[in-house]
Coordinates of C-alpha atoms and ligand atoms in Angstrom, one line a residue:
M11 CA 108.1 66.1 95.5
R12 CA 108.0 68.8 98.2
S13 CA 104.6 70.2 99.3
V14 CA 103.7 73.8 98.8
E15 CA 103.6 74.3 102.6
E16 CA 107.0 72.9 103.1
H17 CA 108.6 75.0 100.4
Q18 CA 106.8 78.1 101.7
R19 CA 108.3 77.4 105.1
V20 CA 111.8 76.8 103.7
V21 CA 111.7 80.0 101.6
A22 CA 110.3 82.1 104.6
E23 CA 113.1 80.8 106.8
M24 CA 115.7 82.2 104.4
I25 CA 114.2 85.6 104.0
R26 CA 115.1 87.4 107.3
A27 CA 114.3 90.9 108.6
R28 CA 117.1 93.4 108.2
P29 CA 118.1 95.2 111.4
A30 CA 116.0 98.2 112.3
V31 CA 117.4 101.6 111.2
A32 CA 116.4 105.3 111.5
V33 CA 115.7 106.6 108.0
P34 CA 114.7 110.1 106.8
L35 CA 110.9 110.5 106.9
A36 CA 110.7 110.6 103.1
Q37 CA 112.1 107.1 103.0
S38 CA 109.9 105.6 105.7
Q39 CA 106.5 105.5 104.0
G40 CA 105.0 102.0 103.8
L41 CA 107.4 100.5 106.3
A42 CA 106.7 99.1 109.8
L43 CA 107.9 101.2 112.8
A44 CA 110.7 99.4 114.6
D45 CA 109.9 101.2 117.9
D46 CA 107.2 103.1 119.7
V47 CA 107.5 106.9 119.1
V48 CA 107.3 109.2 122.1
A49 CA 106.5 112.9 121.5
R50 CA 109.2 115.2 122.7
L51 CA 107.2 118.3 121.9
A52 CA 103.7 119.5 122.7
L53 CA 101.1 119.9 119.9
P54 CA 100.0 122.6 119.5
V55 CA 103.5 123.8 120.3
F56 CA 102.1 127.0 121.9
D57 CA 98.7 128.6 122.6
N58 CA 97.6 130.0 119.3
S59 CA 94.6 131.5 117.5
A60 CA 92.1 129.1 115.8
M61 CA 90.7 131.9 113.6
D62 CA 91.7 135.1 111.8
G63 CA 90.4 137.8 114.1
Y64 CA 91.3 139.8 117.2
A65 CA 92.9 138.6 120.4
V66 CA 91.2 140.2 123.4
R67 CA 90.4 139.8 127.1
A68 CA 87.0 138.1 127.0
E69 CA 85.5 140.5 129.5
D70 CA 86.3 143.5 127.3
T71 CA 83.8 142.2 124.7
T72 CA 80.9 141.8 127.1
G73 CA 77.7 143.3 125.8
A74 CA 78.9 143.9 122.2
T75 CA 76.1 143.8 119.6
A76 CA 75.9 144.9 116.0
E77 CA 74.0 148.0 117.0
R78 CA 76.3 148.9 119.9
P79 CA 79.7 147.4 119.0
V80 CA 82.6 147.5 121.5
V81 CA 85.4 149.6 119.9
L82 CA 89.0 148.8 121.0
P83 CA 92.3 150.2 119.8
V84 CA 94.4 147.7 117.8
A85 CA 97.8 147.7 119.5
E86 CA 99.6 144.9 117.5
D87 CA 99.3 142.9 114.3
I88 CA 100.3 139.2 114.8
P89 CA 100.6 137.2 111.6
A90 CA 101.6 133.5 111.8
G91 CA 105.3 133.2 112.3
R92 CA 105.8 136.3 114.5
T93 CA 108.4 135.2 117.1
D94 CA 108.6 138.0 119.6
E95 CA 106.6 137.6 122.8
L96 CA 103.7 140.0 123.2
T97 CA 101.4 141.0 126.1
L98 CA 97.9 142.3 125.5
Q99 CA 97.0 145.3 127.6
P100 CA 93.4 145.6 129.0
K101 CA 90.9 147.4 126.8
T102 CA 93.0 146.8 123.7
A103 CA 93.0 144.2 120.9
H104 CA 95.7 142.6 118.8
R105 CA 94.8 141.7 115.2
I106 CA 95.8 138.0 115.0
M107 CA 95.9 135.3 112.2
T108 CA 95.2 131.6 112.4
G109 CA 98.1 129.8 113.9
A110 CA 99.7 132.9 115.3
P111 CA 100.9 132.9 118.9
L112 CA 98.4 134.2 121.4
P113 CA 99.7 137.2 123.3
A114 CA 100.0 136.9 127.1
G115 CA 96.9 138.3 128.8
A116 CA 94.5 137.4 125.9
T117 CA 91.7 135.1 126.8
A118 CA 89.6 134.9 123.6
V119 CA 89.8 135.5 119.9
V120 CA 86.9 137.3 118.1
P121 CA 86.7 136.1 114.5
V122 CA 87.1 138.8 111.9
E123 CA 83.6 138.1 110.7
D124 CA 82.2 139.5 113.9
T125 CA 84.1 142.8 113.5
D126 CA 84.5 145.6 111.0
G127 CA 88.0 144.3 110.3
G128 CA 89.7 147.5 111.4
V129 CA 93.4 148.0 111.5
D130 CA 93.9 150.9 113.9
S131 CA 90.8 150.2 115.9
V132 CA 88.3 147.5 115.7
A133 CA 84.5 147.5 116.2
I134 CA 83.5 144.2 117.9
R135 CA 79.9 143.2 117.2
A136 CA 79.5 140.1 119.3
P137 CA 81.0 139.0 122.7
R138 CA 83.3 136.0 123.1
G139 CA 83.6 134.0 126.3
P140 CA 87.0 132.9 127.9
G141 CA 88.9 130.4 125.8
K142 CA 86.9 130.9 122.6
H143 CA 88.8 130.2 119.4
I144 CA 92.1 129.5 121.2
R145 CA 94.0 126.3 120.5
R146 CA 95.8 125.4 123.7
A147 CA 99.4 124.1 123.8
G148 CA 99.5 120.3 124.2
E149 CA 95.7 119.8 123.7
D150 CA 96.5 117.4 120.8
V151 CA 99.8 115.8 122.1
A152 CA 101.3 116.3 125.6
P153 CA 105.1 115.8 125.7
G154 CA 106.0 112.3 126.7
T155 CA 102.9 110.7 125.1
T156 CA 103.5 107.5 123.0
V157 CA 101.9 108.7 119.8
L158 CA 102.8 105.8 117.5
R159 CA 103.3 102.1 118.2
K160 CA 106.0 99.6 117.1
G161 CA 104.7 97.7 114.1
Q162 CA 102.5 100.4 112.8
V163 CA 102.9 101.1 109.1
V164 CA 104.1 104.6 108.2
T165 CA 101.2 106.2 106.3
P166 CA 101.0 109.8 105.1
A167 CA 99.2 110.8 108.3
V168 CA 102.0 109.2 110.4
L169 CA 104.5 111.2 108.3
G170 CA 102.6 114.3 109.0
L171 CA 102.5 113.7 112.8
A172 CA 106.2 112.8 112.9
A173 CA 107.1 116.0 111.0
A174 CA 104.8 118.1 113.2
L175 CA 106.7 116.8 116.2
G176 CA 110.0 117.9 114.6
M177 CA 111.3 114.4 113.8
A178 CA 113.6 114.2 110.8
E179 CA 113.8 110.4 111.0
L180 CA 111.7 107.4 112.0
P181 CA 113.0 104.0 113.2
V182 CA 111.8 101.3 110.8
I183 CA 112.3 97.7 109.6
P184 CA 114.0 98.4 106.3
R185 CA 112.8 97.2 102.9
Q186 CA 114.2 94.0 101.6
R187 CA 116.5 94.7 98.7
V188 CA 115.8 92.5 95.7
L189 CA 117.7 91.9 92.5
V190 CA 115.6 90.5 89.7
I191 CA 117.3 88.5 86.9
S192 CA 115.6 87.0 83.8
T193 CA 117.3 84.3 81.9
G194 CA 116.9 83.1 78.3
S195 CA 118.7 83.5 75.0
E196 CA 115.3 84.0 73.3
L197 CA 114.5 87.2 75.2
V198 CA 114.5 90.7 73.7
V199 CA 113.8 94.0 75.5
P200 CA 110.3 95.3 74.7
G201 CA 110.6 98.0 72.1
D202 CA 113.3 96.4 70.1
S203 CA 112.4 94.3 67.0
L204 CA 112.0 90.5 67.2
R205 CA 113.9 88.1 65.0
P206 CA 112.3 84.7 64.3
G207 CA 112.4 82.6 67.4
Q208 CA 112.7 85.5 69.8
I209 CA 110.1 86.8 72.3
Y210 CA 109.8 89.8 74.4
E211 CA 111.2 89.6 77.9
S212 CA 108.3 90.1 80.3
N213 CA 109.2 88.4 83.6
S214 CA 111.6 91.0 85.0
I215 CA 109.3 94.0 84.7
M216 CA 106.5 91.8 86.1
L217 CA 108.5 90.4 89.0
A218 CA 110.0 93.8 89.8
G219 CA 106.5 95.2 90.0
A220 CA 105.4 92.4 92.3
V221 CA 108.4 93.0 94.5
R222 CA 107.6 96.7 94.8
E223 CA 103.9 96.0 95.4
A224 CA 104.9 93.7 98.2
G225 CA 106.6 96.7 99.8
A226 CA 110.2 95.7 99.0
E227 CA 112.8 97.5 96.9
V228 CA 114.2 96.5 93.6
T229 CA 118.0 97.2 93.5
A230 CA 118.5 96.2 89.9
V231 CA 116.8 94.3 87.0
A232 CA 118.9 92.4 84.5
T233 CA 118.6 89.7 81.8
A234 CA 121.2 87.0 81.0
E235 CA 121.4 84.8 78.0
D236 CA 121.5 81.1 78.6
D237 CA 125.2 81.4 79.3
V238 CA 126.7 80.4 82.6
A239 CA 129.6 82.9 82.4
Q240 CA 127.2 85.8 81.5
F241 CA 124.8 84.8 84.3
G242 CA 127.7 84.7 86.7
S243 CA 129.0 88.1 85.7
L244 CA 125.5 89.6 86.2
L245 CA 125.5 88.2 89.7
D246 CA 129.0 89.6 90.4
R247 CA 127.9 92.9 89.1
Y248 CA 124.6 93.4 90.9
A249 CA 124.3 91.1 93.8
A250 CA 126.5 93.0 96.3
D251 CA 123.8 95.2 97.9
C252 CA 120.8 92.9 97.9
D253 CA 119.2 90.6 100.4
L254 CA 117.4 88.5 97.8
I255 CA 118.0 87.5 94.2
I256 CA 115.0 86.3 92.2
T257 CA 115.8 84.6 89.0
S258 CA 113.3 83.3 86.4
G259 CA 113.9 80.6 83.8
G260 CA 116.6 78.0 83.4
V261 CA 115.5 75.6 86.2
S262 CA 113.6 73.0 84.2
A263 CA 114.7 69.5 83.1
G264 CA 116.0 70.3 79.7
A265 CA 119.4 71.4 78.3
Y266 CA 120.6 75.0 78.4
E267 CA 119.1 75.5 81.9
V268 CA 121.5 78.3 82.8
V269 CA 120.5 78.7 86.5
K270 CA 120.7 75.0 87.2
D271 CA 124.0 74.8 85.3
A272 CA 125.5 77.8 87.1
F273 CA 124.9 76.3 90.5
G274 CA 125.3 72.6 89.6
R275 CA 122.3 70.5 88.8
E276 CA 122.8 68.4 91.9
G277 CA 122.8 71.5 94.0
G278 CA 126.4 71.4 95.2
Q279 CA 127.0 75.1 95.5
G280 CA 124.6 76.2 98.1
V281 CA 121.5 76.2 95.9
E282 CA 119.1 73.3 95.8
F283 CA 116.7 72.5 93.0
V284 CA 113.5 70.9 94.0
K285 CA 110.1 69.9 92.6
V286 CA 107.2 71.3 94.4
A287 CA 103.8 69.6 94.1
M288 CA 102.0 72.5 92.5
Q289 CA 100.7 73.7 89.1
P290 CA 101.9 76.0 87.8
G291 CA 105.4 76.4 89.3
M292 CA 106.8 72.9 89.9
P293 CA 110.5 73.5 89.3
Q294 CA 111.8 75.7 92.1
G295 CA 115.2 76.3 93.7
L296 CA 116.7 78.3 96.5
G297 CA 119.8 78.8 98.5
R298 CA 122.5 81.3 99.5
V299 CA 125.1 82.9 97.3
R300 CA 128.2 84.6 98.5
T301 CA 128.3 88.3 97.4
E302 CA 130.6 91.2 98.1
G303 CA 128.1 92.4 100.6
G304 CA 128.4 89.1 102.5
G305 CA 125.7 87.0 101.0
A306 CA 122.2 86.9 99.6
T307 CA 119.3 84.4 99.4
I308 CA 118.5 83.3 95.9
V309 CA 115.1 82.0 94.9
T310 CA 115.0 80.6 91.3
L311 CA 111.6 80.7 89.8
P312 CA 110.5 78.8 86.6
G313 CA 110.5 80.9 83.4
N314 CA 106.9 80.6 82.2
P315 CA 105.4 83.9 83.1
V316 CA 102.4 82.5 84.9
S317 CA 104.5 80.1 86.8
A318 CA 106.9 82.9 87.8
L319 CA 104.2 85.2 89.1
V320 CA 102.2 82.5 90.8
S321 CA 105.4 81.3 92.4
F322 CA 106.1 84.8 93.6
E323 CA 102.5 85.0 95.1
V324 CA 102.8 81.7 96.8
F325 CA 106.4 81.8 98.2
L326 CA 107.9 85.2 98.0
R327 CA 105.2 87.8 98.7
P328 CA 104.3 86.4 102.1
A329 CA 108.0 85.8 103.0
L330 CA 109.0 89.3 102.0
R331 CA 106.1 91.0 103.8
R332 CA 106.8 88.9 107.0
A333 CA 110.5 89.9 106.8
M334 CA 109.4 93.6 106.7
C335 CA 106.8 93.1 109.5
L336 CA 104.1 94.3 107.1
P337 CA 100.5 93.5 107.7
D338 CA 98.6 90.9 105.8
P339 CA 101.5 88.9 104.5
E340 CA 99.0 86.4 103.0
R341 CA 96.4 87.5 100.4
P342 CA 93.0 87.2 102.0
H343 CA 91.7 83.7 101.6
R344 CA 88.0 83.5 100.9
S345 CA 85.5 80.7 100.4
A346 CA 83.5 80.8 97.2
V347 CA 81.2 78.4 95.3
L348 CA 82.5 77.2 92.0
T349 CA 80.2 78.0 89.1
E350 CA 81.4 75.1 86.9
S351 CA 83.0 71.7 87.0
L352 CA 86.8 71.4 86.8
T353 CA 89.5 68.8 86.8
S354 CA 92.9 69.1 88.5
P355 CA 96.1 67.1 88.3
R356 CA 96.5 64.3 90.8
G357 CA 99.1 65.0 93.4
K358 CA 99.5 68.7 92.7
R359 CA 98.1 71.7 94.4
Q360 CA 96.6 73.8 91.5
F361 CA 96.4 77.5 91.4
R362 CA 94.0 78.5 88.7
R363 CA 93.4 82.0 87.6
A364 CA 89.8 83.0 88.4
I365 CA 87.2 85.7 88.6
L366 CA 85.7 86.0 92.1
D367 CA 82.3 87.6 92.5
H368 CA 82.8 89.0 96.0
D369 CA 79.1 89.8 96.6
A370 CA 77.8 86.4 95.6
A371 CA 80.8 84.5 96.9
R372 CA 81.0 82.7 93.6
V373 CA 84.1 81.9 91.6
T374 CA 84.7 80.9 88.0
S375 CA 88.0 79.8 86.5
Y376 CA 89.5 82.2 84.0
G377 CA 91.6 80.9 81.1
P378 CA 93.3 77.6 80.6
P379 CA 95.5 76.1 83.3
A380 CA 98.7 76.1 81.2
S381 CA 101.4 78.4 82.5
H382 CA 102.0 80.6 79.4
H383 CA 98.6 82.2 79.3
L384 CA 99.5 85.5 80.7
R385 CA 96.6 87.3 79.2
W386 CA 94.1 85.7 81.7
L387 CA 96.3 86.3 84.7
A388 CA 96.4 90.0 83.8
S389 CA 92.7 90.3 84.3
A390 CA 92.0 87.7 86.9
N391 CA 91.1 88.9 90.4
A392 CA 91.7 85.7 92.3
L393 CA 93.6 82.4 92.3
L394 CA 91.6 79.2 92.9
D395 CA 93.4 77.0 95.3
I396 CA 92.6 73.4 94.5
P397 CA 94.1 70.9 97.0
E398 CA 96.7 68.3 95.9
D399 CA 94.5 65.2 96.3
V400 CA 91.5 66.6 94.4
V401 CA 91.2 65.6 90.7
E402 CA 87.6 66.6 90.0
V403 CA 85.7 69.6 91.4
A404 CA 81.9 69.6 90.8
E405 CA 80.0 72.7 90.1
G406 CA 78.6 74.0 93.4
T407 CA 81.7 73.0 95.4
E408 CA 83.0 75.5 98.0
L409 CA 86.6 76.2 97.3
Q410 CA 89.3 78.3 98.8
V411 CA 90.2 81.4 96.8
W412 CA 93.1 83.8 97.1
D413 CA 91.8 87.3 96.7
L414 CA 94.1 89.3 94.5
S415 CA 91.9 92.4 94.2
Ligands
AMP504 P1 112.5 78.1 81.0 O1 112.0 78.0 82.4 O2 113.7 79.0 80.9 O3 112.6 76.8 80.3 O4 111.4 79.0 80.2 C1 110.1 78.5 80.1 C2 109.3 79.3 79.2 O5 109.1 80.6 79.7 C3 109.9 79.4 77.8 O6 108.8 79.4 76.8 C4 110.5 80.7 77.9 O7 110.7 81.4 76.6 C5 109.6 81.5 78.7 N1 110.3 82.6 79.4 C6 111.3 82.4 80.3 N2 111.8 83.5 80.8 C7 111.0 84.5 80.2 C8 110.9 85.9 80.4 N3 111.8 86.6 81.1 N4 110.0 86.6 79.7 C9 109.1 85.9 78.9 N5 109.1 84.6 78.7 C10 110.0 83.9 79.4
MG505 MG1 115.0 79.5 79.5

């Protein structure tokens, strides 16, 4: 049997970063920048008013008080967006709004609150010193400044900055494109009615959700019956534009194992099937398949829902995030004290669903170890990571826990 670490390594090696591309801002959120970003523009772009008020020469307001206001004629009205270039004459004022361009010659803005708000002339009730309420061009960003660094993740604030600098695109490491295929003749789409022996198909929506949560893109989701021809035609139909194909089911030791049968049980067609020393998630497979787009990596997960999602957590989430240069490819690993005694299978690394009490650093298993108990996984906040060689864990033992919260 292959160790978990070895299989993690092999999977990670087959999931490679796509070449950097420039994408429209709206498509870049959540991705890592492929390059530093250098500002080509000053921010603010031009000297402008920080307040709604009156642009003046500061010295023209000297001595103004509520009792003895300075009264100036209002020569211009400057709303935000006015594009003609204006000059302020001495002993006059321009009414000006926040963000509007400061006229040449103005050295201060008097906020409207300190005036009578006049339109033809204005009574100014308090003086303002030079530079007051003016936002200077370039005081936020000088042209030529490196404002964003390669590897930084595009957040809403990054989007705002890039847009303010007039950029329509950002250079990013693109999302991995993932096709998710469920297999099983017993599977029925949720919402349809079940006949005896049928169950609802739950892996594809779950794995597609996990793919998106990892930051990758789902190109298509499909379900095949346990029929090699049908499985093959789904691959033909959907695999062209993806980097990774994730299948679930059909890789165990029984009959009707459609994924194994499609690629040859002995792994002759570029896909190898291996046993990994873990529980859940022992039967695994991976390889490369030829597609119209050139080729894609395929990772074949076991069908039991808990096995499928735990396998995704252990092998695929870290590999996908690494390939997209995203931070924290691994879930945070924490140490916590076990509140009970547990047994664990010899020779297998066991990942048990658990509830982690973060504050007390204590952890309790949650639900049985068997791999069809999806209910518990849905409300667990951690995975207990019990090493291969451990068969009994006493209450009070410190264990490693993967924090899913
Ligand atoms: P398999 O790996 O195909 O032998 O499936 C193992 C178990 O997981 C069986 O009980 C299947 O019915 C179940 N299973 C496989 N695929 C799915 C799926 N997509 N949704 C729900 N259960 C599944
Ligand atoms: Mg099956």
